[in-house]
Amino acid sequence: MRDEAERDQEAVSKFVESFAAQLVEAGMQRMPARVFAALLSSDDGAMTSADLGEQLQISPAAVSGAVRYLAQTHMVSREREPGSRRERYRVQGNQWYEALTNREAVLKRWEIALREGVVSLGAETPAGRRLAETLSFFEFVDGEIAAMMERWRTYRETRFGGAP
């Protein structure tokens, strides 16, 4: 097995930019997508701001903004380097699971707002019916995500073993 030092850095860079482009196309901001792809492609899943800046040729401010966004969406975490004031940013093996399950709180807030909207507009008005259908969609999605995440935990356990 090759380690990071033996990798073709040009190939790694192409992967990072390609995967980041896919994330951008799916709606993620460009710089967080690049930082996330760089972290994902590193063997230990963690890099310092300086490492990220050097690899991606971006400023410390760009790294900081990207990491802030990724931390808010639960796709990366921050940790201190032992014996140092420097932070390392880490992507976990279960980052997709965490990102999706943390969306549940957002869906719940939307459901509450939509219920209030249906009451405010009247359930029998065209707008009220449209909001009720939207509410039903989010309730359905919320239930499906919960069931899918449970299936994922079982699948992950059989495929990769214990906790991440």
PDB file of C-alpha atoms in Angstrom:
ATOM      1  CA  MET A   1       0.000   0.000   0.000  1.00  0.00           C
ATOM      2  CA  ARG A   2       1.362   3.415  -0.950  1.00  0.00           C
ATOM      3  CA  ASP A   3       1.504   6.205   1.608  1.00  0.00           C
ATOM      4  CA  GLU A   4       0.736   9.847   0.915  1.00  0.00           C
ATOM      5  CA  ALA A   5       4.365  10.741   0.213  1.00  0.00           C
ATOM      6  CA  GLU A   6       4.493   8.206  -2.636  1.00  0.00           C
ATOM      7  CA  ARG A   7       1.304   9.388  -4.333  1.00  0.00           C
ATOM      8  CA  ASP A   8       1.176  11.208  -7.614  1.00  0.00           C
ATOM      9  CA  GLN A   9       0.392  14.689  -6.273  1.00  0.00           C
ATOM     10  CA  GLU A  10      -0.946  15.815  -9.642  1.00  0.00           C
ATOM     11  CA  ALA A  11      -3.425  12.926  -9.628  1.00  0.00           C
ATOM     12  CA  VAL A  12      -4.448  13.796  -6.063  1.00  0.00           C
ATOM     13  CA  SER A  13      -4.942  17.423  -7.057  1.00  0.00           C
ATOM     14  CA  LYS A  14      -7.060  16.383 -10.042  1.00  0.00           C
ATOM     15  CA  PHE A  15      -9.226  14.210  -7.785  1.00  0.00           C
ATOM     16  CA  VAL A  16      -9.661  17.020  -5.243  1.00  0.00           C
ATOM     17  CA  GLU A  17     -10.697  19.519  -7.922  1.00  0.00           C
ATOM     18  CA  SER A  18     -12.941  17.015  -9.701  1.00  0.00           C
ATOM     19  CA  PHE A  19     -14.749  15.902  -6.556  1.00  0.00           C
ATOM     20  CA  ALA A  20     -15.015  19.500  -5.354  1.00  0.00           C
ATOM     21  CA  ALA A  21     -16.615  20.429  -8.691  1.00  0.00           C
ATOM     22  CA  GLN A  22     -19.193  17.681  -8.152  1.00  0.00           C
ATOM     23  CA  LEU A  23     -19.944  19.018  -4.674  1.00  0.00           C
ATOM     24  CA  VAL A  24     -20.290  22.560  -6.062  1.00  0.00           C
ATOM     25  CA  GLU A  25     -22.663  21.296  -8.732  1.00  0.00           C
ATOM     26  CA  ALA A  26     -24.718  19.728  -5.937  1.00  0.00           C
ATOM     27  CA  GLY A  27     -24.931  23.087  -4.131  1.00  0.00           C
ATOM     28  CA  MET A  28     -21.914  23.338  -1.838  1.00  0.00           C
ATOM     29  CA  GLN A  29     -19.840  26.515  -1.861  1.00  0.00           C
ATOM     30  CA  ARG A  30     -16.626  26.223  -3.895  1.00  0.00           C
ATOM     31  CA  MET A  31     -13.990  26.756  -1.198  1.00  0.00           C
ATOM     32  CA  PRO A  32     -15.590  24.452   1.409  1.00  0.00           C
ATOM     33  CA  ALA A  33     -15.933  21.825  -1.325  1.00  0.00           C
ATOM     34  CA  ARG A  34     -12.226  22.036  -2.133  1.00  0.00           C
ATOM     35  CA  VAL A  35     -11.201  21.906   1.543  1.00  0.00           C
ATOM     36  CA  PHE A  36     -13.517  18.972   2.196  1.00  0.00           C
ATOM     37  CA  ALA A  37     -12.182  17.039  -0.798  1.00  0.00           C
ATOM     38  CA  ALA A  38      -8.589  17.704   0.305  1.00  0.00           C
ATOM     39  CA  LEU A  39      -9.313  16.441   3.828  1.00  0.00           C
ATOM     40  CA  LEU A  40     -11.185  13.434   2.502  1.00  0.00           C
ATOM     41  CA  SER A  41      -8.233  12.477   0.306  1.00  0.00           C
ATOM     42  CA  SER A  42      -5.612  12.671   3.070  1.00  0.00           C
ATOM     43  CA  ASP A  43      -4.712   9.374   4.747  1.00  0.00           C
ATOM     44  CA  ASP A  44      -5.404  10.472   8.314  1.00  0.00           C
ATOM     45  CA  GLY A  45      -8.310  12.714   7.290  1.00  0.00           C
ATOM     46  CA  ALA A  46      -6.780  15.712   9.062  1.00  0.00           C
ATOM     47  CA  MET A  47      -4.743  18.721   7.987  1.00  0.00           C
ATOM     48  CA  THR A  48      -3.683  22.059   9.431  1.00  0.00           C
ATOM     49  CA  SER A  49      -4.672  25.374   7.930  1.00  0.00           C
ATOM     50  CA  ALA A  50      -1.141  25.729   6.558  1.00  0.00           C
ATOM     51  CA  ASP A  51      -1.316  22.263   4.967  1.00  0.00           C
ATOM     52  CA  LEU A  52      -4.644  23.060   3.340  1.00  0.00           C
ATOM     53  CA  GLY A  53      -3.449  26.454   2.152  1.00  0.00           C
ATOM     54  CA  GLU A  54      -0.329  24.954   0.617  1.00  0.00           C
ATOM     55  CA  GLN A  55      -2.090  22.054  -1.074  1.00  0.00           C
ATOM     56  CA  LEU A  56      -4.957  24.135  -2.441  1.00  0.00           C
ATOM     57  CA  GLN A  57      -2.975  27.343  -3.010  1.00  0.00           C
ATOM     58  CA  ILE A  58      -5.449  29.406  -0.971  1.00  0.00           C
ATOM     59  CA  SER A  59      -5.134  32.018   1.749  1.00  0.00           C
ATOM     60  CA  PRO A  60      -5.503  31.357   5.485  1.00  0.00           C
ATOM     61  CA  ALA A  61      -8.695  33.447   5.393  1.00  0.00           C
ATOM     62  CA  ALA A  62     -10.137  31.193   2.666  1.00  0.00           C
ATOM     63  CA  VAL A  63      -9.288  28.101   4.735  1.00  0.00           C
ATOM     64  CA  SER A  64     -10.850  29.665   7.830  1.00  0.00           C
ATOM     65  CA  GLY A  65     -14.094  30.522   6.047  1.00  0.00           C
ATOM     66  CA  ALA A  66     -14.322  27.098   4.443  1.00  0.00           C
ATOM     67  CA  VAL A  67     -13.671  25.280   7.714  1.00  0.00           C
ATOM     68  CA  ARG A  68     -16.233  27.439   9.528  1.00  0.00           C
ATOM     69  CA  TYR A  69     -18.870  26.414   6.966  1.00  0.00           C
ATOM     70  CA  LEU A  70     -17.872  22.741   7.086  1.00  0.00           C
ATOM     71  CA  ALA A  71     -17.909  22.696  10.894  1.00  0.00           C
ATOM     72  CA  GLN A  72     -21.380  24.284  10.955  1.00  0.00           C
ATOM     73  CA  THR A  73     -22.636  21.568   8.626  1.00  0.00           C
ATOM     74  CA  HIS A  74     -20.938  18.875  10.759  1.00  0.00           C
ATOM     75  CA  MET A  75     -18.723  17.727   7.904  1.00  0.00           C
ATOM     76  CA  VAL A  76     -15.430  18.478   9.701  1.00  0.00           C
ATOM     77  CA  SER A  77     -14.309  18.921  13.265  1.00  0.00           C
ATOM     78  CA  ARG A  78     -11.531  20.981  14.799  1.00  0.00           C
ATOM     79  CA  GLU A  79      -8.881  19.600  17.111  1.00  0.00           C
ATOM     80  CA  ARG A  80      -5.730  20.978  18.673  1.00  0.00           C
ATOM     81  CA  GLU A  81      -2.378  19.551  17.693  1.00  0.00           C
ATOM     82  CA  PRO A  82      -0.858  18.078  20.873  1.00  0.00           C
ATOM     83  CA  GLY A  83       1.545  20.553  22.467  1.00  0.00           C
ATOM     84  CA  SER A  84       0.652  23.296  20.008  1.00  0.00           C
ATOM     85  CA  ARG A  85      -1.789  26.138  19.521  1.00  0.00           C
ATOM     86  CA  ARG A  86      -2.323  25.027  15.929  1.00  0.00           C
ATOM     87  CA  GLU A  87      -5.634  23.499  14.989  1.00  0.00           C
ATOM     88  CA  ARG A  88      -6.105  20.536  12.731  1.00  0.00           C
ATOM     89  CA  TYR A  89      -9.283  20.022  10.794  1.00  0.00           C
ATOM     90  CA  ARG A  90     -10.576  16.480  10.561  1.00  0.00           C
ATOM     91  CA  VAL A  91     -13.096  14.719   8.406  1.00  0.00           C
ATOM     92  CA  GLN A  92     -14.615  11.681  10.094  1.00  0.00           C
ATOM     93  CA  GLY A  93     -15.442   8.402   8.426  1.00  0.00           C
ATOM     94  CA  ASN A  94     -19.092   9.014   9.218  1.00  0.00           C
ATOM     95  CA  GLN A  95     -19.271  12.634   8.005  1.00  0.00           C
ATOM     96  CA  TRP A  96     -22.069  11.925   5.518  1.00  0.00           C
ATOM     97  CA  TYR A  97     -24.126  10.238   8.222  1.00  0.00           C
ATOM     98  CA  GLU A  98     -23.564  13.166  10.581  1.00  0.00           C
ATOM     99  CA  ALA A  99     -24.363  15.752   7.921  1.00  0.00           C
ATOM    100  CA  LEU A 100     -27.606  14.012   6.988  1.00  0.00           C
ATOM    101  CA  THR A 101     -28.777  13.329  10.513  1.00  0.00           C
ATOM    102  CA  ASN A 102     -28.073  16.916  11.524  1.00  0.00           C
ATOM    103  CA  ARG A 103     -30.401  17.988   8.712  1.00  0.00           C
ATOM    104  CA  GLU A 104     -33.203  16.437  10.763  1.00  0.00           C
ATOM    105  CA  ALA A 105     -33.254  19.504  13.001  1.00  0.00           C
ATOM    106  CA  VAL A 106     -33.613  21.724   9.944  1.00  0.00           C
ATOM    107  CA  LEU A 107     -36.462  19.584   8.602  1.00  0.00           C
ATOM    108  CA  LYS A 108     -38.238  19.766  11.968  1.00  0.00           C
ATOM    109  CA  ARG A 109     -38.004  23.583  11.975  1.00  0.00           C
ATOM    110  CA  TRP A 110     -39.362  23.697   8.431  1.00  0.00           C
ATOM    111  CA  GLU A 111     -42.209  21.387   9.414  1.00  0.00           C
ATOM    112  CA  ILE A 112     -43.155  23.663  12.335  1.00  0.00           C
ATOM    113  CA  ALA A 113     -43.085  26.746  10.099  1.00  0.00           C
ATOM    114  CA  LEU A 114     -45.136  25.016   7.410  1.00  0.00           C
ATOM    115  CA  ARG A 115     -47.763  23.863   9.942  1.00  0.00           C
ATOM    116  CA  GLU A 116     -48.083  27.459  11.119  1.00  0.00           C
ATOM    117  CA  GLY A 117     -48.362  28.560   7.492  1.00  0.00           C
ATOM    118  CA  VAL A 118     -51.176  26.098   6.784  1.00  0.00           C
ATOM    119  CA  VAL A 119     -53.086  27.398   9.817  1.00  0.00           C
ATOM    120  CA  SER A 120     -52.420  31.033   8.889  1.00  0.00           C
ATOM    121  CA  LEU A 121     -53.399  30.658   5.237  1.00  0.00           C
ATOM    122  CA  GLY A 122     -56.233  28.210   5.778  1.00  0.00           C
ATOM    123  CA  ALA A 123     -55.959  24.550   4.878  1.00  0.00           C
ATOM    124  CA  GLU A 124     -58.595  24.855   2.137  1.00  0.00           C
ATOM    125  CA  THR A 125     -57.007  27.768   0.274  1.00  0.00           C
ATOM    126  CA  PRO A 126     -54.786  27.033  -2.731  1.00  0.00           C
ATOM    127  CA  ALA A 127     -51.734  28.347  -0.852  1.00  0.00           C
ATOM    128  CA  GLY A 128     -52.689  26.400   2.289  1.00  0.00           C
ATOM    129  CA  ARG A 129     -53.048  23.169   0.293  1.00  0.00           C
ATOM    130  CA  ARG A 130     -49.665  23.807  -1.360  1.00  0.00           C
ATOM    131  CA  LEU A 131     -48.056  24.312   2.062  1.00  0.00           C
ATOM    132  CA  ALA A 132     -49.799  21.195   3.408  1.00  0.00           C
ATOM    133  CA  GLU A 133     -48.393  19.145   0.521  1.00  0.00           C
ATOM    134  CA  THR A 134     -44.933  20.606   1.149  1.00  0.00           C
ATOM    135  CA  LEU A 135     -45.285  19.770   4.847  1.00  0.00           C
ATOM    136  CA  SER A 136     -46.295  16.197   3.984  1.00  0.00           C
ATOM    137  CA  PHE A 137     -43.249  15.886   1.741  1.00  0.00           C
ATOM    138  CA  PHE A 138     -40.870  16.977   4.521  1.00  0.00           C
ATOM    139  CA  GLU A 139     -42.561  14.684   7.039  1.00  0.00           C
ATOM    140  CA  PHE A 140     -42.148  11.804   4.569  1.00  0.00           C
ATOM    141  CA  VAL A 141     -38.496  12.662   3.894  1.00  0.00           C
ATOM    142  CA  ASP A 142     -37.800  12.972   7.615  1.00  0.00           C
ATOM    143  CA  GLY A 143     -39.182   9.474   8.251  1.00  0.00           C
ATOM    144  CA  GLU A 144     -37.315   8.012   5.295  1.00  0.00           C
ATOM    145  CA  ILE A 145     -34.020   9.548   6.390  1.00  0.00           C
ATOM    146  CA  ALA A 146     -34.415   8.075   9.879  1.00  0.00           C
ATOM    147  CA  ALA A 147     -35.162   4.611   8.461  1.00  0.00           C
ATOM    148  CA  MET A 148     -32.345   4.880   5.920  1.00  0.00           C
ATOM    149  CA  MET A 149     -29.836   5.899   8.605  1.00  0.00           C
ATOM    150  CA  GLU A 150     -30.777   2.870  10.675  1.00  0.00           C
ATOM    151  CA  ARG A 151     -30.223   0.625   7.652  1.00  0.00           C
ATOM    152  CA  TRP A 152     -26.898   2.381   7.051  1.00  0.00           C
ATOM    153  CA  ARG A 153     -25.717   1.695  10.624  1.00  0.00           C
ATOM    154  CA  THR A 154     -26.467  -2.003  10.155  1.00  0.00           C
ATOM    155  CA  TYR A 155     -24.830  -2.119   6.716  1.00  0.00           C
ATOM    156  CA  ARG A 156     -21.761  -0.190   7.914  1.00  0.00           C
ATOM    157  CA  GLU A 157     -21.327  -2.517  10.864  1.00  0.00           C
ATOM    158  CA  THR A 158     -21.317  -5.606   8.634  1.00  0.00           C
ATOM    159  CA  ARG A 159     -19.103  -4.028   5.969  1.00  0.00           C
ATOM    160  CA  PHE A 160     -16.573  -2.039   8.015  1.00  0.00           C
ATOM    161  CA  GLY A 161     -16.925  -3.183  11.617  1.00  0.00           C
ATOM    162  CA  GLY A 162     -17.417  -1.103  14.775  1.00  0.00           C
ATOM    163  CA  ALA A 163     -17.870   2.602  15.280  1.00  0.00           C
ATOM    164  CA  PRO A 164     -16.015   5.085  13.069  1.00  0.00           C
TER     165      PRO A 164
END
